[in-house]
Coordinates of C-alpha atoms and ligand atoms in Angstrom, one line a residue:
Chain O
X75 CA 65.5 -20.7 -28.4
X76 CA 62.5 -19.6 -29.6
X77 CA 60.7 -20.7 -32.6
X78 CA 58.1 -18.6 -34.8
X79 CA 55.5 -21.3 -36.0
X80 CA 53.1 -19.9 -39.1
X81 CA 49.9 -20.3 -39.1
X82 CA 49.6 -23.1 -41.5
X83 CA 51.2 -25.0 -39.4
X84 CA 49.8 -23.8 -35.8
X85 CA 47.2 -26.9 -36.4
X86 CA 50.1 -29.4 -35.4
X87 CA 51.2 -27.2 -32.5
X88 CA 48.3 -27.1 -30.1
X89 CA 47.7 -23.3 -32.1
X90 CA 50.7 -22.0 -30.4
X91 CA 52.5 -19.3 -32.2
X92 CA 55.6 -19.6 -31.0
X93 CA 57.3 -22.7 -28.9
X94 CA 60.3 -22.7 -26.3
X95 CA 62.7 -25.0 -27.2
X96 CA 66.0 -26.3 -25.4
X97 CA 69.1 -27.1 -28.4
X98 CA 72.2 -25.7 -29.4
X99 CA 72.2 -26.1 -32.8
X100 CA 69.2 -25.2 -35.4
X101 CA 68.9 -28.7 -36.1
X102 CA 68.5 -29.5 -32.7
X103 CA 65.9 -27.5 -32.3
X104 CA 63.9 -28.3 -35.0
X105 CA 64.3 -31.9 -34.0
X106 CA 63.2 -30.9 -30.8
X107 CA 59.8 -29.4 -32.4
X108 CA 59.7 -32.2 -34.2
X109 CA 59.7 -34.4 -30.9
X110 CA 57.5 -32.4 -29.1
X111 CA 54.5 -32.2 -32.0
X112 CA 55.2 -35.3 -34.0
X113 CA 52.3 -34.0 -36.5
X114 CA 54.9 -31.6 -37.8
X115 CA 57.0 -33.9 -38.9
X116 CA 55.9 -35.1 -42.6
X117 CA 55.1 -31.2 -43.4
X118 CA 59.2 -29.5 -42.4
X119 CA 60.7 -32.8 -43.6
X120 CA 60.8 -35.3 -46.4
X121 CA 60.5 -39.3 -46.0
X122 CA 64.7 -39.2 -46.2
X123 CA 64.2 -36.3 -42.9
X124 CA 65.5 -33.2 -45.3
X125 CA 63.9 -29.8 -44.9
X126 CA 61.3 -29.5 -47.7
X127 CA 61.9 -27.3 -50.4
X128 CA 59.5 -25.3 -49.9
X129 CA 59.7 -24.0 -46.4
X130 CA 62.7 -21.8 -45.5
X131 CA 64.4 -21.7 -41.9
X132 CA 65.5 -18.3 -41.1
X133 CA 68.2 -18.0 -37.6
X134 CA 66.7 -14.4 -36.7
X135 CA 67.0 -12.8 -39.8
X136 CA 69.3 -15.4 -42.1
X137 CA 68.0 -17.9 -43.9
X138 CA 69.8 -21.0 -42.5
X139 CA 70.6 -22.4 -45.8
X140 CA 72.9 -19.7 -46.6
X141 CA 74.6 -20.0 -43.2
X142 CA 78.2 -21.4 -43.3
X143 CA 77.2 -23.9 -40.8
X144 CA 73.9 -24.6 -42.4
X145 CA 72.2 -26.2 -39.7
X146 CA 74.6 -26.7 -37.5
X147 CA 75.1 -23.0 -36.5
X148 CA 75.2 -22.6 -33.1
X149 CA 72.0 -20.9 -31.6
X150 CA 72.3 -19.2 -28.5
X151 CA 68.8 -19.1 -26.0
X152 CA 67.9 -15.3 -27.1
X153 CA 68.0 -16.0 -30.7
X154 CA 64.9 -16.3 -33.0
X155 CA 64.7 -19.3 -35.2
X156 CA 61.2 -18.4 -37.8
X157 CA 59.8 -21.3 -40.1
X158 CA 58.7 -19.7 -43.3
X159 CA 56.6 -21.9 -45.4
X160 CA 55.6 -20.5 -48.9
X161 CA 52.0 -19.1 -49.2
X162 CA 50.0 -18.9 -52.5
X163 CA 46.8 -16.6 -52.0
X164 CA 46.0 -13.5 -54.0
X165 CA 43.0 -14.5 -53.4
X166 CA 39.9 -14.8 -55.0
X167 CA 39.5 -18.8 -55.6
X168 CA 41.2 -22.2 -56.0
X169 CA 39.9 -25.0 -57.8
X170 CA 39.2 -27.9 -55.7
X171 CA 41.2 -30.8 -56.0
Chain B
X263 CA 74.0 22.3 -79.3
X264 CA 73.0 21.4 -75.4
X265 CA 75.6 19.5 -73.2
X266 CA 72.6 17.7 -71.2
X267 CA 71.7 13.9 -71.7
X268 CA 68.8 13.3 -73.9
X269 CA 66.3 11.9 -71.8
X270 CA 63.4 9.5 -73.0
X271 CA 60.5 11.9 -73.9
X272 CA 58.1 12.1 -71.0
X273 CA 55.0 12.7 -71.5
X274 CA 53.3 16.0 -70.7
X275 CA 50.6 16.8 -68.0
X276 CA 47.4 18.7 -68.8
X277 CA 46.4 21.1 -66.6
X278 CA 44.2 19.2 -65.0
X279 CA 46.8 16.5 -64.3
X280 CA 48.6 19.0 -62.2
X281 CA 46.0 20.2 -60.4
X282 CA 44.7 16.6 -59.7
X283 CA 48.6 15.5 -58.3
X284 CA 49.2 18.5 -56.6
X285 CA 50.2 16.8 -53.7
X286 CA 52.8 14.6 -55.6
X287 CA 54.3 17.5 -57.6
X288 CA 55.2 19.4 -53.7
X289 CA 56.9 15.8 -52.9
X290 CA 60.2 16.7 -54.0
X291 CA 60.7 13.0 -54.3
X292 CA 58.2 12.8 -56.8
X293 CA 57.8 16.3 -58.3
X294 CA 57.0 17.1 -61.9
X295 CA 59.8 14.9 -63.9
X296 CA 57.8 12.0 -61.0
X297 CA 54.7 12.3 -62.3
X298 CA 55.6 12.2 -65.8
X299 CA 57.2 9.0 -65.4
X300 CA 54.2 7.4 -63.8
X301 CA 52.6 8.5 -66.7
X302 CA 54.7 6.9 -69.0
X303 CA 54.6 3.8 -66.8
X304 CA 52.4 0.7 -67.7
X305 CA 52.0 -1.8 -65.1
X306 CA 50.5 -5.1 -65.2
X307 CA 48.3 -6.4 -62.6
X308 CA 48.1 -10.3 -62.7
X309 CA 45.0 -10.4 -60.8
X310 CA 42.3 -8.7 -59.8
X311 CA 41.6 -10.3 -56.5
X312 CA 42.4 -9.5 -52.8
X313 CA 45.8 -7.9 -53.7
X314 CA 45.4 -7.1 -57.2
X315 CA 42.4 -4.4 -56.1
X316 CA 44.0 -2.4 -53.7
X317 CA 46.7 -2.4 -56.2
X318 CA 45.0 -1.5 -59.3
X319 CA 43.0 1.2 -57.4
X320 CA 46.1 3.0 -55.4
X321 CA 48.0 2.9 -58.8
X322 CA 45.2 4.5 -60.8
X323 CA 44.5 6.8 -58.2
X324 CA 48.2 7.9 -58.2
X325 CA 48.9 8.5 -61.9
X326 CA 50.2 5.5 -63.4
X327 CA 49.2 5.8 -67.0
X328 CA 48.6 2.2 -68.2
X329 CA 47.2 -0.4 -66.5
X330 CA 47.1 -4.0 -67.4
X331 CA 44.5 -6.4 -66.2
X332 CA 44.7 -9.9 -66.1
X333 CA 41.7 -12.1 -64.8
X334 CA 39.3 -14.8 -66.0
X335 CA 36.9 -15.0 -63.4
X336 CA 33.6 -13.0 -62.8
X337 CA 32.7 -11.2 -59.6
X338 CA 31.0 -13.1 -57.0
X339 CA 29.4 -12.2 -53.9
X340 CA 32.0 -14.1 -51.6
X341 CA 34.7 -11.5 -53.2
X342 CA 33.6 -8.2 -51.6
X343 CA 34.7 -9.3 -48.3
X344 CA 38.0 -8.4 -49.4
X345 CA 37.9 -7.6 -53.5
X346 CA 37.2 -3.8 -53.1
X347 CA 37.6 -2.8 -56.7
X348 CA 34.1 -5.1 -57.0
X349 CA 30.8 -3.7 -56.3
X350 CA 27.1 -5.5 -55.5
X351 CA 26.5 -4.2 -58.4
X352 CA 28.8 -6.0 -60.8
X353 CA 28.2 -9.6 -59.0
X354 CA 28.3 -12.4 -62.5
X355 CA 30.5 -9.7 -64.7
X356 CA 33.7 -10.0 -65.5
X357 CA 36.2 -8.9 -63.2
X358 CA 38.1 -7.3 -66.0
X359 CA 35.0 -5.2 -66.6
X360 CA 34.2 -5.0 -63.3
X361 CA 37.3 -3.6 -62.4
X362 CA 38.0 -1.3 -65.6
X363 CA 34.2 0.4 -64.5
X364 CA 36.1 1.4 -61.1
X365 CA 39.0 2.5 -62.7
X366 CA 37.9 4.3 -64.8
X367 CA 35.5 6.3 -62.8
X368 CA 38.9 7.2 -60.1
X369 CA 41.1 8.3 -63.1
X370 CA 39.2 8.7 -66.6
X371 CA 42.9 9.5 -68.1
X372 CA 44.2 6.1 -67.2
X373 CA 44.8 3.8 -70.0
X374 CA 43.2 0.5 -69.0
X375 CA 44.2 -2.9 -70.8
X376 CA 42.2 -6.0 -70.2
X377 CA 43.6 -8.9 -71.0
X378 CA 40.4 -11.5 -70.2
X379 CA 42.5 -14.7 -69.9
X380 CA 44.2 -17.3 -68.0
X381 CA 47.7 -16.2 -68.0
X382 CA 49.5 -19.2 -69.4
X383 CA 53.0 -20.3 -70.6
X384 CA 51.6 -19.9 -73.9
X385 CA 50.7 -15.8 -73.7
X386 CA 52.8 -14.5 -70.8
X387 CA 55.6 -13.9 -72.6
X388 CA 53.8 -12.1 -74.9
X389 CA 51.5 -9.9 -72.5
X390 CA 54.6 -9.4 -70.4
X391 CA 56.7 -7.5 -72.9
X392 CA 54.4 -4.6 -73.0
X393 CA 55.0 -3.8 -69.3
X394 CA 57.2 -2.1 -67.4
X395 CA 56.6 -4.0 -64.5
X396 CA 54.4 -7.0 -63.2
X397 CA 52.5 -7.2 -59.9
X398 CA 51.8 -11.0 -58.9
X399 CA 48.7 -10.8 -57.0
X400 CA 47.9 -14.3 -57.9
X401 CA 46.3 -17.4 -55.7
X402 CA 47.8 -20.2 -56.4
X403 CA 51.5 -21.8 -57.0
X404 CA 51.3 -22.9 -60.5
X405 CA 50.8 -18.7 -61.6
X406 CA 53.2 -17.4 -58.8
X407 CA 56.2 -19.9 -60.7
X408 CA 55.0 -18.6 -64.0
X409 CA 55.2 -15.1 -63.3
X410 CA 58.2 -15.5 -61.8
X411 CA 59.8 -17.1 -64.8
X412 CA 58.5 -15.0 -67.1
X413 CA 59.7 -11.7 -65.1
X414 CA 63.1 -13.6 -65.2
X415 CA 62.7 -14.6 -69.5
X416 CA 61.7 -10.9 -70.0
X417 CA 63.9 -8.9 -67.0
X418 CA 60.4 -7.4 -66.0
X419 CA 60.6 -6.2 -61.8
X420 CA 58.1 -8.5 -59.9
X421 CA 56.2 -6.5 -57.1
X422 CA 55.3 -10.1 -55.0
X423 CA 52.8 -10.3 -52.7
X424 CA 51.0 -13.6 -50.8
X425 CA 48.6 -14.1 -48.2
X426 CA 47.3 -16.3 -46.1
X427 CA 44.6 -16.0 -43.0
X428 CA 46.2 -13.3 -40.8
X429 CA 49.7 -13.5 -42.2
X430 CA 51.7 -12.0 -45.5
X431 CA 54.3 -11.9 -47.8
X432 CA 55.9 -9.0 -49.9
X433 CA 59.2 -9.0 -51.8
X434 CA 60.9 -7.7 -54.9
X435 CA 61.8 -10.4 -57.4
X436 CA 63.3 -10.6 -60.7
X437 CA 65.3 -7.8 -60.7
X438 CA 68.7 -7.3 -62.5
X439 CA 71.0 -8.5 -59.3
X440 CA 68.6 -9.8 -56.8
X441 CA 66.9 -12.7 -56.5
X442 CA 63.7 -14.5 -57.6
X443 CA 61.0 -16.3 -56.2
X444 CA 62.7 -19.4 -57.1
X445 CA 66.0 -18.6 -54.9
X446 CA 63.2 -18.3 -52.2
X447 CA 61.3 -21.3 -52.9
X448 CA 62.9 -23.7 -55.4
X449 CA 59.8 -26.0 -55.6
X450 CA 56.4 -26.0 -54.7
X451 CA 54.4 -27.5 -51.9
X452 CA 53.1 -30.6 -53.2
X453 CA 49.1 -29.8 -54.0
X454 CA 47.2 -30.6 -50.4
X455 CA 49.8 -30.3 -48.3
X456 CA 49.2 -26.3 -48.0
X457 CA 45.5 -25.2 -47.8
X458 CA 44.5 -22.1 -50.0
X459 CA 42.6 -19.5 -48.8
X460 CA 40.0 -21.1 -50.2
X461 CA 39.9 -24.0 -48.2
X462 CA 42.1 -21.6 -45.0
X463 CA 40.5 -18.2 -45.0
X464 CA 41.9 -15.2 -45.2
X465 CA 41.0 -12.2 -42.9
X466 CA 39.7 -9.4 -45.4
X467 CA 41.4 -6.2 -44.7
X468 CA 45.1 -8.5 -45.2
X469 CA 45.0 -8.3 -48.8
X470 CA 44.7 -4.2 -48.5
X471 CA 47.5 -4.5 -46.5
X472 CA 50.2 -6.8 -48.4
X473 CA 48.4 -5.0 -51.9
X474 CA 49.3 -1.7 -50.8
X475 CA 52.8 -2.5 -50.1
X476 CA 53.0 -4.4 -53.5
X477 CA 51.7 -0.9 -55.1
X478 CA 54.4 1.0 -53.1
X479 CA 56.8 -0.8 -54.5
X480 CA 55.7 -0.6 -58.1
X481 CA 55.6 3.3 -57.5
X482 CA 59.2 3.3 -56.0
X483 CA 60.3 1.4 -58.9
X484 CA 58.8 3.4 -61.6
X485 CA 60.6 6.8 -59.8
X486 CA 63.8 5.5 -58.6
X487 CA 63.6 6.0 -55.0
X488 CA 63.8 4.7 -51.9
X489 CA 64.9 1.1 -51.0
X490 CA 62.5 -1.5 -52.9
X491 CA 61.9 -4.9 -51.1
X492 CA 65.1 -6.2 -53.4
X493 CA 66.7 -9.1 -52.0
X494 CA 64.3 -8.8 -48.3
X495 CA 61.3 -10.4 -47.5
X496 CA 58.8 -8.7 -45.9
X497 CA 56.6 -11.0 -43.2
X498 CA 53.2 -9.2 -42.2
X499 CA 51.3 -10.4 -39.2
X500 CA 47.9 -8.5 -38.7
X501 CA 47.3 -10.2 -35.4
X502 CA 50.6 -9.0 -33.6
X503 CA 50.4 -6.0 -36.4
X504 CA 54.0 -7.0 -36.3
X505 CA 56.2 -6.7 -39.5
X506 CA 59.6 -8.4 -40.0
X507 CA 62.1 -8.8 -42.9
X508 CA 64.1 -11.5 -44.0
X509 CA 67.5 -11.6 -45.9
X510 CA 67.0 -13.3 -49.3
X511 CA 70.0 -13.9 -51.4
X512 CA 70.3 -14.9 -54.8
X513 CA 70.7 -18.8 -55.6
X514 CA 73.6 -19.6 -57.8
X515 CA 72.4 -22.8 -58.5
X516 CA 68.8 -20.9 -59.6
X517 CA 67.6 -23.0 -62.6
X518 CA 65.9 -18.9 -64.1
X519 CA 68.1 -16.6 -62.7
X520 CA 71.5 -18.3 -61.9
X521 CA 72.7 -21.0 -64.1
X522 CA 69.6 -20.0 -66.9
X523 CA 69.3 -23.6 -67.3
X524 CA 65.6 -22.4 -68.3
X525 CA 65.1 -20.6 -71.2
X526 CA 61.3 -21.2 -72.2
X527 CA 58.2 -21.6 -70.0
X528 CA 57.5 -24.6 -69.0
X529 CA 54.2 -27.1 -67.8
X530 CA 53.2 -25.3 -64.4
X531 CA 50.7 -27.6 -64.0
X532 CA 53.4 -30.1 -64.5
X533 CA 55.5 -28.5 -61.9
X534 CA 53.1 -28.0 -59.3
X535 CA 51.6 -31.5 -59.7
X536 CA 48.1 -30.3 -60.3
X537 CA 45.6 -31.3 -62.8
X538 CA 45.6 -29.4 -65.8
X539 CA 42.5 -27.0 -66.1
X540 CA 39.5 -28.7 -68.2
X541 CA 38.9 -27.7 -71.7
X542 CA 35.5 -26.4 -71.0
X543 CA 36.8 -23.4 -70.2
X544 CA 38.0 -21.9 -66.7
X545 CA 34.8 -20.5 -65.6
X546 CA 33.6 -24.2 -65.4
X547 CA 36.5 -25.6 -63.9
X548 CA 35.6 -25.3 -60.4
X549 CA 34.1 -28.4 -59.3
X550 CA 34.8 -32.2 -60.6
X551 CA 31.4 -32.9 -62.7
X552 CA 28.8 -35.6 -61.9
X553 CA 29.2 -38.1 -64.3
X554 CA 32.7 -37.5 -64.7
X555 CA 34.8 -40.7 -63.6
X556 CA 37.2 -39.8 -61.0
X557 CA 40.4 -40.8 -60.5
X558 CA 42.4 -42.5 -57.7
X559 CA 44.6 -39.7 -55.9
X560 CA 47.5 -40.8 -54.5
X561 CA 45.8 -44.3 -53.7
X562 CA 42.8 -43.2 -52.1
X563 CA 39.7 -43.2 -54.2
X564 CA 37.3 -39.8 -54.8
X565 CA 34.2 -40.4 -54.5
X566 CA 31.6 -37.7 -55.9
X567 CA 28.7 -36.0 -54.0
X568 CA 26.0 -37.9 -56.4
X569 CA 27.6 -41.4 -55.5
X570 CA 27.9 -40.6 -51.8
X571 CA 24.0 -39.3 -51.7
X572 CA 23.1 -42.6 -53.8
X573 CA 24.4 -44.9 -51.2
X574 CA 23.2 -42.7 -48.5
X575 CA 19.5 -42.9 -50.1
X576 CA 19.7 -46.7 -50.8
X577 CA 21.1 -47.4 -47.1
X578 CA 24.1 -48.2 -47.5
X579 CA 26.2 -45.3 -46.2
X580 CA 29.7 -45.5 -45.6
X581 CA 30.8 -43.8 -42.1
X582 CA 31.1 -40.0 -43.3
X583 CA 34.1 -37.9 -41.2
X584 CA 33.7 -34.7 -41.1
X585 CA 37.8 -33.0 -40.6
X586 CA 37.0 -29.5 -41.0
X587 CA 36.8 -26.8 -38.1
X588 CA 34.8 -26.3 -35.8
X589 CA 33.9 -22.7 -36.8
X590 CA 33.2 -24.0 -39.9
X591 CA 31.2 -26.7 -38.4
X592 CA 28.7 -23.7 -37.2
X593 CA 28.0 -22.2 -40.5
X594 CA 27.6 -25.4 -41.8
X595 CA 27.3 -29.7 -42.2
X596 CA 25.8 -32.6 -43.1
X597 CA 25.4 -34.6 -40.1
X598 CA 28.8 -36.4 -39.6
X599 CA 31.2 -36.1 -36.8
X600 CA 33.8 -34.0 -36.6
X601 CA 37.6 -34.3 -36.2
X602 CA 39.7 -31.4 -37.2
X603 CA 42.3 -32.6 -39.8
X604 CA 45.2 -31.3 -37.5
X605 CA 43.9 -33.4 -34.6
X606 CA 43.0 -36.6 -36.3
X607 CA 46.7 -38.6 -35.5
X608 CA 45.8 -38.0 -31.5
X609 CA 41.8 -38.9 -32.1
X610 CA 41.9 -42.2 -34.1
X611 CA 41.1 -43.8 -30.6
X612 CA 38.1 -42.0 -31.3
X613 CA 37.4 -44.3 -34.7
X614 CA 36.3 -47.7 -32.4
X615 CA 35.4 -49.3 -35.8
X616 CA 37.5 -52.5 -37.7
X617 CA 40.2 -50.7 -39.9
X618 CA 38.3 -52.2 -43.1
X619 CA 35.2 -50.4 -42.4
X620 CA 34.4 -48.1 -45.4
X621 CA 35.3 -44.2 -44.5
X622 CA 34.5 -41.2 -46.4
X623 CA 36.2 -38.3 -45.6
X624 CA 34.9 -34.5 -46.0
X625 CA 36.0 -31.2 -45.8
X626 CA 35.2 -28.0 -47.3
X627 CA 36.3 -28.6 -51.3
X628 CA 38.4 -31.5 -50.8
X629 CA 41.8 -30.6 -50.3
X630 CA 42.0 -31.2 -46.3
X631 CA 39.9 -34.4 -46.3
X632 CA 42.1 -35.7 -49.0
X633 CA 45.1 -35.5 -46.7
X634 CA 43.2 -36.7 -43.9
X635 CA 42.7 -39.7 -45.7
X636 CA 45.9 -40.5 -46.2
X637 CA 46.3 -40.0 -42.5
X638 CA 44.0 -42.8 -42.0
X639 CA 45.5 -44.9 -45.0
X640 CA 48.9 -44.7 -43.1
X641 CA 47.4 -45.7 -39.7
X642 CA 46.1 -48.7 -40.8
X643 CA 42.2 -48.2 -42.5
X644 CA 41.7 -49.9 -45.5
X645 CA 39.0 -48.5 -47.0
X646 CA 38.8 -44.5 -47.4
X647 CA 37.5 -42.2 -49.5
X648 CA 37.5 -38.7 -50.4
X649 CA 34.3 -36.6 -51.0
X650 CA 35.3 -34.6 -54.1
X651 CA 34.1 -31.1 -54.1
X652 CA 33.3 -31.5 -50.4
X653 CA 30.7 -29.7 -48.6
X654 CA 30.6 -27.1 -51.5
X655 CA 29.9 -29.6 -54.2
X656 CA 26.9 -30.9 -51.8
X657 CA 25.2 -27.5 -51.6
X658 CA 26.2 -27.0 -55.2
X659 CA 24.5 -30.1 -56.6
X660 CA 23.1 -32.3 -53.6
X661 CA 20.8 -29.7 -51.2
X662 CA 21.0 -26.5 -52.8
X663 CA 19.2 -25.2 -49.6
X664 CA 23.0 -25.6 -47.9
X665 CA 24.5 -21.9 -47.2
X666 CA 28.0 -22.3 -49.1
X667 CA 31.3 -20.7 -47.4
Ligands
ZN869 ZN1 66.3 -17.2 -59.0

């Protein structure tokens, strides 16, 4: 499958905007990711290795949490798997932290 | 008496109304009962930054008859890369009156409202209720949530939009049946974790982009037709120019919209896990203050620009990492090395040093570095800072001859 990465996170993939990845479920692809640019760990998945809340998974156009599978939906090699992360800027400034 | 439904009274156009939306009142889609409803419409414009000027301006232009405005800043050069409502000439006023000036000289019959403040748990409610609908052109988490609620509290239509470097977002929230930002994204990134646009850049002509889309669907609304970005998210990406939706659905378990567990506004700060905003005011809450005393972030110490140039001057330096880019590297830097954030697990090699040397870390306002130094925390150094403020707070206060970014 293939797998849209955004740009927040291109920084852990070598700036690639989308990676080829072998798996037959969603979740073993994003393990596979996961495998294959270890820096992306900590920012898809908590310490206990659940998605974050605050990046979605979409298979094509569903997000995967709504899937009756979930993450174990089957993925076939033409379908699209898109990491949406949630983006703040208007954008005019940001205090610094 | 007449069999037809009493309809809300419109308002009338002048003359010179018709003649000025000629081209909306041939659109039989808009037409002359259209127009009138835009001119009936108020709209409030939470913002008025990248999105909220394209926004503001394509909403004014078309005949929208009240405009709200809600901003605390004042114009600054680095804004009119993208900020178009902004001129040279109103760099240091406020964007409020910066952006009414604009207005008002594209559509003198457009009712402006300026509301010059921090929108806030404690007056959104109250600003909200005057609107019809609410565009969120905001930058950063803790406004998107609160706008979000608030929409929800007051069943006010949220025209969303988000950016960030070549890519956006544009939805419909906060309507009747669909869903809310909150089904989208239950909780926020922790602070750090994502960079702003601040700290991540954002190609200028973006925000025209996603903010035109947000006013398209605030004029959709307002008439009634077509389909509005209502339960679909919209994914922009400039560099491929490729656009994609999403399906959103509505989260029963929604603490706003599905079970209403929430029923009042709550701490965004809180929520987000940032610090609360001084009480000097926010036009001085942009950098940490010299003699301030700064606290320990998650375990690694801050260190401000006036200690770092103190040890610096008396000899003493720690090692100084630089983990910004390398384009940024070219505009600017103070002389230490440079591993990009994203590429410091695969360079430590690179650090030949004993793990209990003292590190500072830099980047451009501190957001990066601090996460970078955590990076280095986990791996095994002992002693790290993070420069507070960054490379910004060392032009700012250390050699004001440094060009800022
Ligand atoms: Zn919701």
């Amino acid at each position: 499958m293939n797998i849209h990465i955004p740009t927040p996170l291109r920084a852990y993939t070598d700036k690639q905007e989308t990676v080829s990845i072998p798996g037959a479920t969603v979740a073993e692809g994003l393990a596979a990711l996961v495998a294959a640019h270890p820096a992306l760990q900590q920012h898809l998945f908590t310490s206990e290795g659940k998605l974050r809340s605050f990046v979605n998974v979409y298979l094509n156009d569903d997000d995967v949490r709504w899937l009756p599978a979930g993450q174990a939906t089957a993925v076939s090699p033409g379908d699209e798997l898109s990491i949406i992360p949630s983006i703040a800027g208007g954008c005019s400034k940001e205090p610094s932290i | 008496m007449s069999a037809t439904v009493e309809q809300p009274e419109l308002p009338k156009l002048s003359n010179e109304e018709v003649a000025r939306y000629s081209r909306h009142l041939i659109l039989p889609e808009v037409g002359m009962e259209g127009q009138k409803k835009l001119k009936a419409a108020r709209v409030l414009c939470v913002g008025t930054g990248g999105l909220g000027a394209p926004l503001a301006l394509y909403l004014t232009a078309a005949g929208v008859g009240t405009i709200g405005l809600v901003d605390f800043d004042v114009v600054e050069e680095s804004n009119l890369q993208r900020q178009v409502i902004h001129s040279q000439a109103t760099v240091g006023r406020l964007k409020v009156d910066s952006a009414e000036l604009t207005l008002k000289g594209l559509n003198r019959n457009t009712n402006i409202i300026k509301h010059n403040t921090m929108l806030t748990s404690a007056n959104a409610l109250e600003i909200f209720k005057d609107y019809d609908v609410i565009a969120d052109g905001t930058d950063n988490f803790q406004t998107r949530y609160l706008v979000n609620d608030a929409c929800v509290l007051t069943g006010k239509p949220n025209a969303y939009g988000s950016i960030f470097r070549f890519e956006g977002q544009a939805s419909v929230f906060a309507t009747e049946d669909g869903p809310c930002y909150r089904c989208l994204y239950p909780e926020p990134p922790p602070p750090g974790l994502v960079p702003s646009c601040a700290e991540g850049g954002v190609l200028g002509i973006l925000p025209g982009l996603v903010g035109v889309i947000q006013a398209t669907e605030v004029i959709k609304l307002i008439l009634g037709i077509g389909e509005p970005l209502i339960g679909r998210l919209l994914l922009v990406d400039a560099l491929g120019m490729s656009f994609r939706t999403m399906k959103l659905r509505k989260n029963p378990e929604c603490p706003v919209c599905g079970t209403r567990q929430i029923t009042e506004l709550i701490d965004y700060d809180q929520f987000c896990g940032v610090p609360k905003p001084t009480g000097t005011g926010p036009l001085e809450a942009t950098s940490p203050g010299p003699a301030a005393d700064l606290p320990i972030v998650d375990g690694i110490p801050q260190i401000s620009v006036e200690q770092l140039k103190a040890r610096m001057d008396a000899g003493s330096a720690p090692f100084i990492l630089d983990v910004r880019e390398p384009h940024e590297y070219a505009i600017v830097d103070i002389g230490a090395p440079l591993i990009p954030v994203g590429e410091l697990t695969r360079n430590l090699h690179r650090l030949t040093f004993p793990k209990t040397t003292e590190i500072v870390v830099h980047c451009k306002s501190g957001a990066r570095s601090q996460r970078a130094a955590l990076i280095l925390k986990e791996n095994g150094f002992t002693n790290v800072s993070n420069l507070a403020g960054g490379i910004l707070a060392w032009a700012d206060r250390i050699n004001k001859n440094l060009p800022k970014y």
